[in-house]
């Protein structure tokens, strides 16, 4: 993919982001319902008949467990593993969004408060300060699903956005599956591998300016 770059010192505020996805993930609108997202994923993959039915059965639980917009959170995009880990019903999603920072509140203070609350660690996203934390074990029962979903691994990253103090960037990377399939990964090896893969995707995030150029620290001339 061809890119143009602009130095941070002259870029202004970020207007968008980019990331690098591994093979096997499809993008769906973050604000779509689970059913709309599922239909779009099936269309992108070109699945028909039995293949479409199998994919819907496998992917629907985790799509139903994606974060919901509200309370100052606006979802931008979700990226869904096209199917499941071979031999299991374990799948994965990445959801990106933007969270409001209340007026007169320092965004760095918000980051530190979240780190303390969740036992998170300090990191960076595309050169901006961020915090990240992990959790697992939550059982979610989205409406319309025949059985609950177990969150095997979930890594949440909250980051400053280049040039903005009014919003924070949110990335939720989730590995999960039907609770009946817990025996698919008794020692957590598959969940750990998928969580590490999603973590690597987060590390590829870059900020884009209003012209779509990548904001960078490196010399651009």
C-alpha atoms as a printed R data frame, in Angstrom:
    type eleno elety resid chain resno       x       y      z
1   ATOM     1    CA   UNK     A     1   0.000   0.000  0.000
2   ATOM     2    CA   UNK     A     2   1.383   3.400 -0.997
3   ATOM     3    CA   UNK     A     3   1.604   5.959  1.798
4   ATOM     4    CA   UNK     A     4   2.505   9.600  2.199
5   ATOM     5    CA   UNK     A     5   3.941  10.917  5.449
6   ATOM     6    CA   UNK     A     6   3.808  14.183  7.356
7   ATOM     7    CA   UNK     A     7   5.942  15.132 10.363
8   ATOM     8    CA   UNK     A     8   4.216  15.373 13.745
9   ATOM     9    CA   UNK     A     9   5.370  18.951 14.264
10  ATOM    10    CA   UNK     A    10   3.386  20.227 11.276
11  ATOM    11    CA   UNK     A    11   0.607  17.672 10.998
12  ATOM    12    CA   UNK     A    12  -2.095  19.221 13.175
13  ATOM    13    CA   UNK     A    13  -4.618  16.936 14.839
14  ATOM    14    CA   UNK     A    14  -5.166  13.378 13.662
15  ATOM    15    CA   UNK     A    15  -8.397  12.870 11.748
16  ATOM    16    CA   UNK     A    16  -8.307   9.115 11.312
17  ATOM    17    CA   UNK     A    17  -6.170   6.018 11.821
18  ATOM    18    CA   UNK     A    18  -4.801   3.052  9.939
19  ATOM    19    CA   UNK     A    19  -3.779  -0.431 10.994
20  ATOM    20    CA   UNK     A    20  -2.359  -3.558  9.415
21  ATOM    21    CA   UNK     A    21  -4.579  -6.620  9.530
22  ATOM    22    CA   UNK     A    22  -3.328 -10.197  9.223
23  ATOM    23    CA   UNK     A    23  -4.876 -12.414  6.604
24  ATOM    24    CA   UNK     A    24  -8.249 -13.798  7.580
25  ATOM    25    CA   UNK     A    25  -9.880 -10.689  9.071
26  ATOM    26    CA   UNK     A    26 -12.725  -8.701  7.519
27  ATOM    27    CA   UNK     A    27 -13.855  -5.177  8.379
28  ATOM    28    CA   UNK     A    28 -17.407  -4.331  9.423
29  ATOM    29    CA   UNK     A    29 -18.893  -1.039 10.564
30  ATOM    30    CA   UNK     A    30 -18.400  -0.595 14.280
31  ATOM    31    CA   UNK     A    31 -21.844   0.911 14.806
32  ATOM    32    CA   UNK     A    32 -23.705  -1.822 12.943
33  ATOM    33    CA   UNK     A    33 -25.866  -4.382 14.698
34  ATOM    34    CA   UNK     A    34 -24.456  -7.884 15.056
35  ATOM    35    CA   UNK     A    35 -26.799  -9.168 12.343
36  ATOM    36    CA   UNK     A    36 -25.866  -6.408  9.890
37  ATOM    37    CA   UNK     A    37 -22.167  -6.947 10.584
38  ATOM    38    CA   UNK     A    38 -22.576 -10.688 10.070
39  ATOM    39    CA   UNK     A    39 -24.355 -10.233  6.739
40  ATOM    40    CA   UNK     A    40 -21.626  -7.845  5.561
41  ATOM    41    CA   UNK     A    41 -18.892 -10.290  6.582
42  ATOM    42    CA   UNK     A    42 -20.622 -13.115  4.695
43  ATOM    43    CA   UNK     A    43 -20.862 -10.894  1.607
44  ATOM    44    CA   UNK     A    44 -17.192  -9.847  1.808
45  ATOM    45    CA   UNK     A    45 -16.110 -13.468  2.070
46  ATOM    46    CA   UNK     A    46 -18.392 -14.554 -0.774
47  ATOM    47    CA   UNK     A    47 -19.877 -17.375  1.292
48  ATOM    48    CA   UNK     A    48 -22.978 -19.224  0.150
49  ATOM    49    CA   UNK     A    49 -25.267 -22.027  1.318
50  ATOM    50    CA   UNK     A    50 -23.672 -24.375  3.871
51  ATOM    51    CA   UNK     A    51 -20.470 -22.338  4.144
52  ATOM    52    CA   UNK     A    52 -22.458 -19.203  4.999
53  ATOM    53    CA   UNK     A    53 -24.536 -21.113  7.544
54  ATOM    54    CA   UNK     A    54 -21.449 -22.497  9.281
55  ATOM    55    CA   UNK     A    55 -19.762 -19.086  9.399
56  ATOM    56    CA   UNK     A    56 -22.882 -17.444 10.827
57  ATOM    57    CA   UNK     A    57 -23.112 -20.067 13.555
58  ATOM    58    CA   UNK     A    58 -19.440 -19.637 14.451
59  ATOM    59    CA   UNK     A    59 -19.143 -15.847 14.249
60  ATOM    60    CA   UNK     A    60 -22.513 -14.720 15.611
61  ATOM    61    CA   UNK     A    61 -21.690 -15.224 19.331
62  ATOM    62    CA   UNK     A    62 -18.599 -13.030 19.324
63  ATOM    63    CA   UNK     A    63 -20.224 -10.372 17.159
64  ATOM    64    CA   UNK     A    64 -23.012 -10.237 19.709
65  ATOM    65    CA   UNK     A    65 -20.460  -9.674 22.461
66  ATOM    66    CA   UNK     A    66 -18.726  -6.689 20.826
67  ATOM    67    CA   UNK     A    67 -18.709  -3.431 22.824
68  ATOM    68    CA   UNK     A    68 -21.829  -1.314 22.451
69  ATOM    69    CA   UNK     A    69 -21.849   2.394 21.694
70  ATOM    70    CA   UNK     A    70 -23.077   4.768 24.364
71  ATOM    71    CA   UNK     A    71 -21.965   6.672 27.441
72  ATOM    72    CA   UNK     A    72 -19.601   8.832 25.409
73  ATOM    73    CA   UNK     A    73 -18.255   5.985 23.250
74  ATOM    74    CA   UNK     A    74 -18.579   6.122 19.458
75  ATOM    75    CA   UNK     A    75 -17.632   2.958 17.596
76  ATOM    76    CA   UNK     A    76 -15.692   3.356 14.354
77  ATOM    77    CA   UNK     A    77 -14.797  -0.074 12.971
78  ATOM    78    CA   UNK     A    78 -14.706  -3.723 13.936
79  ATOM    79    CA   UNK     A    79 -12.481  -6.405 12.451
80  ATOM    80    CA   UNK     A    80 -13.689  -9.986 12.628
81  ATOM    81    CA   UNK     A    81 -11.756 -13.204 12.159
82  ATOM    82    CA   UNK     A    82 -13.237 -14.896  9.104
83  ATOM    83    CA   UNK     A    83 -14.195 -18.125 10.785
84  ATOM    84    CA   UNK     A    84 -12.580 -19.742 13.791
85  ATOM    85    CA   UNK     A    85  -9.264 -21.166 14.876
86  ATOM    86    CA   UNK     A    86  -8.920 -24.508 13.018
87  ATOM    87    CA   UNK     A    87 -10.536 -27.350 14.916
88  ATOM    88    CA   UNK     A    88 -12.294 -25.075 17.424
89  ATOM    89    CA   UNK     A    89 -15.145 -22.593 17.707
90  ATOM    90    CA   UNK     A    90 -12.841 -19.936 19.144
91  ATOM    91    CA   UNK     A    91 -12.831 -16.656 17.241
92  ATOM    92    CA   UNK     A    92 -11.616 -13.071 17.643
93  ATOM    93    CA   UNK     A    93 -12.594  -9.460 17.025
94  ATOM    94    CA   UNK     A    94 -10.983  -6.034 17.272
95  ATOM    95    CA   UNK     A    95 -13.236  -3.032 17.852
96  ATOM    96    CA   UNK     A    96 -11.985   0.566 17.541
97  ATOM    97    CA   UNK     A    97 -13.790   3.616 18.860
98  ATOM    98    CA   UNK     A    98 -13.498   7.124 20.240
99  ATOM    99    CA   UNK     A    99 -14.378   8.052 23.827
100 ATOM   100    CA   UNK     A   100 -15.261  11.560 24.965
101 ATOM   101    CA   UNK     A   101 -13.088  13.268 27.568
102 ATOM   102    CA   UNK     A   102 -15.306  15.387 29.862
103 ATOM   103    CA   UNK     A   103 -14.769  19.156 29.618
104 ATOM   104    CA   UNK     A   104 -12.022  20.531 31.876
105 ATOM   105    CA   UNK     A   105 -10.667  17.011 32.464
106 ATOM   106    CA   UNK     A   106  -7.035  16.296 31.601
107 ATOM   107    CA   UNK     A   107  -6.906  13.293 29.220
108 ATOM   108    CA   UNK     A   108  -3.654  12.131 30.828
109 ATOM   109    CA   UNK     A   109  -5.414  12.062 34.200
110 ATOM   110    CA   UNK     A   110  -8.130   9.934 32.634
111 ATOM   111    CA   UNK     A   111  -5.504   7.496 31.369
112 ATOM   112    CA   UNK     A   112  -3.847   7.239 34.774
113 ATOM   113    CA   UNK     A   113  -7.181   6.722 36.527
114 ATOM   114    CA   UNK     A   114  -8.037   3.876 34.169
115 ATOM   115    CA   UNK     A   115  -4.619   2.311 34.683
116 ATOM   116    CA   UNK     A   116  -5.101   2.362 38.451
117 ATOM   117    CA   UNK     A   117  -8.688   1.122 38.278
118 ATOM   118    CA   UNK     A   118  -7.926  -1.826 36.011
119 ATOM   119    CA   UNK     A   119  -4.372  -2.604 37.063
120 ATOM   120    CA   UNK     A   120  -3.214  -1.574 33.611
121 ATOM   121    CA   UNK     A   121   0.240  -0.853 32.275
122 ATOM   122    CA   UNK     A   122   1.615   2.211 30.506
123 ATOM   123    CA   UNK     A   123   2.300   1.866 26.793
124 ATOM   124    CA   UNK     A   124   2.084   3.947 23.611
125 ATOM   125    CA   UNK     A   125   0.009   3.916 20.445
126 ATOM   126    CA   UNK     A   126   1.654   5.547 17.433
127 ATOM   127    CA   UNK     A   127   3.766   7.752 19.675
128 ATOM   128    CA   UNK     A   128   0.947   8.831 22.003
129 ATOM   129    CA   UNK     A   129   0.673   7.799 25.680
130 ATOM   130    CA   UNK     A   130  -1.712   4.939 26.337
131 ATOM   131    CA   UNK     A   131  -2.705   2.388 28.948
132 ATOM   132    CA   UNK     A   132  -3.670  -1.233 28.412
133 ATOM   133    CA   UNK     A   133  -5.223  -3.902 30.594
134 ATOM   134    CA   UNK     A   134  -6.481  -7.449 30.179
135 ATOM   135    CA   UNK     A   135  -9.324  -9.471 31.628
136 ATOM   136    CA   UNK     A   136 -11.125 -12.710 30.897
137 ATOM   137    CA   UNK     A   137 -13.737 -15.098 32.185
138 ATOM   138    CA   UNK     A   138 -16.771 -12.896 31.642
139 ATOM   139    CA   UNK     A   139 -19.821 -14.758 30.376
140 ATOM   140    CA   UNK     A   140 -22.010 -12.645 28.106
141 ATOM   141    CA   UNK     A   141 -25.519 -13.485 26.966
142 ATOM   142    CA   UNK     A   142 -26.358 -11.263 23.982
143 ATOM   143    CA   UNK     A   143 -30.065 -11.244 23.043
144 ATOM   144    CA   UNK     A   144 -31.048 -13.848 20.506
145 ATOM   145    CA   UNK     A   145 -28.146 -16.225 21.089
146 ATOM   146    CA   UNK     A   146 -28.883 -19.855 21.971
147 ATOM   147    CA   UNK     A   147 -26.046 -19.966 24.518
148 ATOM   148    CA   UNK     A   148 -23.743 -17.512 26.329
149 ATOM   149    CA   UNK     A   149 -20.324 -16.392 25.134
150 ATOM   150    CA   UNK     A   150 -17.193 -16.778 27.237
151 ATOM   151    CA   UNK     A   151 -14.561 -14.056 26.945
152 ATOM   152    CA   UNK     A   152 -11.315 -16.040 26.943
153 ATOM   153    CA   UNK     A   153  -9.037 -13.013 26.577
154 ATOM   154    CA   UNK     A   154  -9.840  -9.326 26.293
155 ATOM   155    CA   UNK     A   155  -7.233  -6.590 25.954
156 ATOM   156    CA   UNK     A   156  -8.418  -2.990 26.177
157 ATOM   157    CA   UNK     A   157  -6.161  -0.136 25.077
158 ATOM   158    CA   UNK     A   158  -6.970   3.508 25.802
159 ATOM   159    CA   UNK     A   159  -4.784   6.060 24.049
160 ATOM   160    CA   UNK     A   160  -4.327   9.765 23.506
161 ATOM   161    CA   UNK     A   161  -5.034  10.861 19.925
162 ATOM   162    CA   UNK     A   162  -2.374  12.987 18.271
163 ATOM   163    CA   UNK     A   163  -3.257  16.669 18.593
164 ATOM   164    CA   UNK     A   164  -6.561  16.140 20.452
165 ATOM   165    CA   UNK     A   165  -7.449  16.574 24.117
166 ATOM   166    CA   UNK     A   166 -11.213  16.114 23.775
167 ATOM   167    CA   UNK     A   167 -11.207  12.418 22.887
168 ATOM   168    CA   UNK     A   168  -9.359   9.182 23.568
169 ATOM   169    CA   UNK     A   169  -8.912   6.261 21.182
170 ATOM   170    CA   UNK     A   170 -10.254   2.916 22.393
171 ATOM   171    CA   UNK     A   171  -9.281  -0.512 21.057
172 ATOM   172    CA   UNK     A   172 -10.907  -3.653 22.457
173 ATOM   173    CA   UNK     A   173  -9.376  -6.930 21.244
174 ATOM   174    CA   UNK     A   174 -11.457  -9.950 22.238
175 ATOM   175    CA   UNK     A   175 -10.941 -13.692 21.973
176 ATOM   176    CA   UNK     A   176 -13.954 -15.794 22.851
177 ATOM   177    CA   UNK     A   177 -16.363 -18.541 21.995
178 ATOM   178    CA   UNK     A   178 -19.371 -20.570 23.002
179 ATOM   179    CA   UNK     A   179 -19.176 -21.651 26.655
180 ATOM   180    CA   UNK     A   180 -19.822 -25.210 25.535
181 ATOM   181    CA   UNK     A   181 -16.509 -25.179 23.672
182 ATOM   182    CA   UNK     A   182 -14.241 -24.459 26.642
183 ATOM   183    CA   UNK     A   183 -12.587 -27.854 26.153
184 ATOM   184    CA   UNK     A   184 -11.318 -26.711 22.737
185 ATOM   185    CA   UNK     A   185  -8.439 -24.932 24.487
186 ATOM   186    CA   UNK     A   186  -7.957 -26.477 27.943
187 ATOM   187    CA   UNK     A   187  -4.554 -24.899 28.616
188 ATOM   188    CA   UNK     A   188  -5.294 -21.527 27.015
189 ATOM   189    CA   UNK     A   189  -2.633 -21.881 24.317
190 ATOM   190    CA   UNK     A   190  -4.942 -20.945 21.449
191 ATOM   191    CA   UNK     A   191  -6.456 -17.999 23.313
192 ATOM   192    CA   UNK     A   192  -2.982 -16.727 24.200
193 ATOM   193    CA   UNK     A   193  -1.833 -17.003 20.582
194 ATOM   194    CA   UNK     A   194  -4.846 -15.116 19.270
195 ATOM   195    CA   UNK     A   195  -4.493 -12.462 21.983
196 ATOM   196    CA   UNK     A   196  -0.842 -11.957 21.022
197 ATOM   197    CA   UNK     A   197  -1.852 -11.660 17.356
198 ATOM   198    CA   UNK     A   198  -4.419  -8.988 18.182
199 ATOM   199    CA   UNK     A   199  -1.869  -7.188 20.345
200 ATOM   200    CA   UNK     A   200   0.495  -7.079 17.371
201 ATOM   201    CA   UNK     A   201  -2.272  -5.519 15.261
202 ATOM   202    CA   UNK     A   202  -2.709  -2.728 17.835
203 ATOM   203    CA   UNK     A   203   1.014  -1.979 17.548
204 ATOM   204    CA   UNK     A   204   0.561  -1.228 13.821
205 ATOM   205    CA   UNK     A   205  -1.907   1.631 14.432
206 ATOM   206    CA   UNK     A   206  -0.854   4.955 12.925
207 ATOM   207    CA   UNK     A   207  -2.534   8.373 12.976
208 ATOM   208    CA   UNK     A   208  -3.616  10.001  9.720
209 ATOM   209    CA   UNK     A   209  -4.027  13.715  9.068
210 ATOM   210    CA   UNK     A   210  -6.897  15.372  7.193
211 ATOM   211    CA   UNK     A   211  -5.303  14.470  3.843
212 ATOM   212    CA   UNK     A   212  -4.819  10.823  4.766
213 ATOM   213    CA   UNK     A   213  -1.062  11.154  5.255
214 ATOM   214    CA   UNK     A   214   0.573   9.125  8.012
215 ATOM   215    CA   UNK     A   215   1.768  11.261 10.930
216 ATOM   216    CA   UNK     A   216   5.324  10.296 11.809
217 ATOM   217    CA   UNK     A   217   8.391  11.275 13.833
218 ATOM   218    CA   UNK     A   218  10.764  10.455 11.002
219 ATOM   219    CA   UNK     A   219  12.158  12.967  8.533
220 ATOM   220    CA   UNK     A   220   9.798  13.456  5.615
221 ATOM   221    CA   UNK     A   221  12.115  15.287  3.224
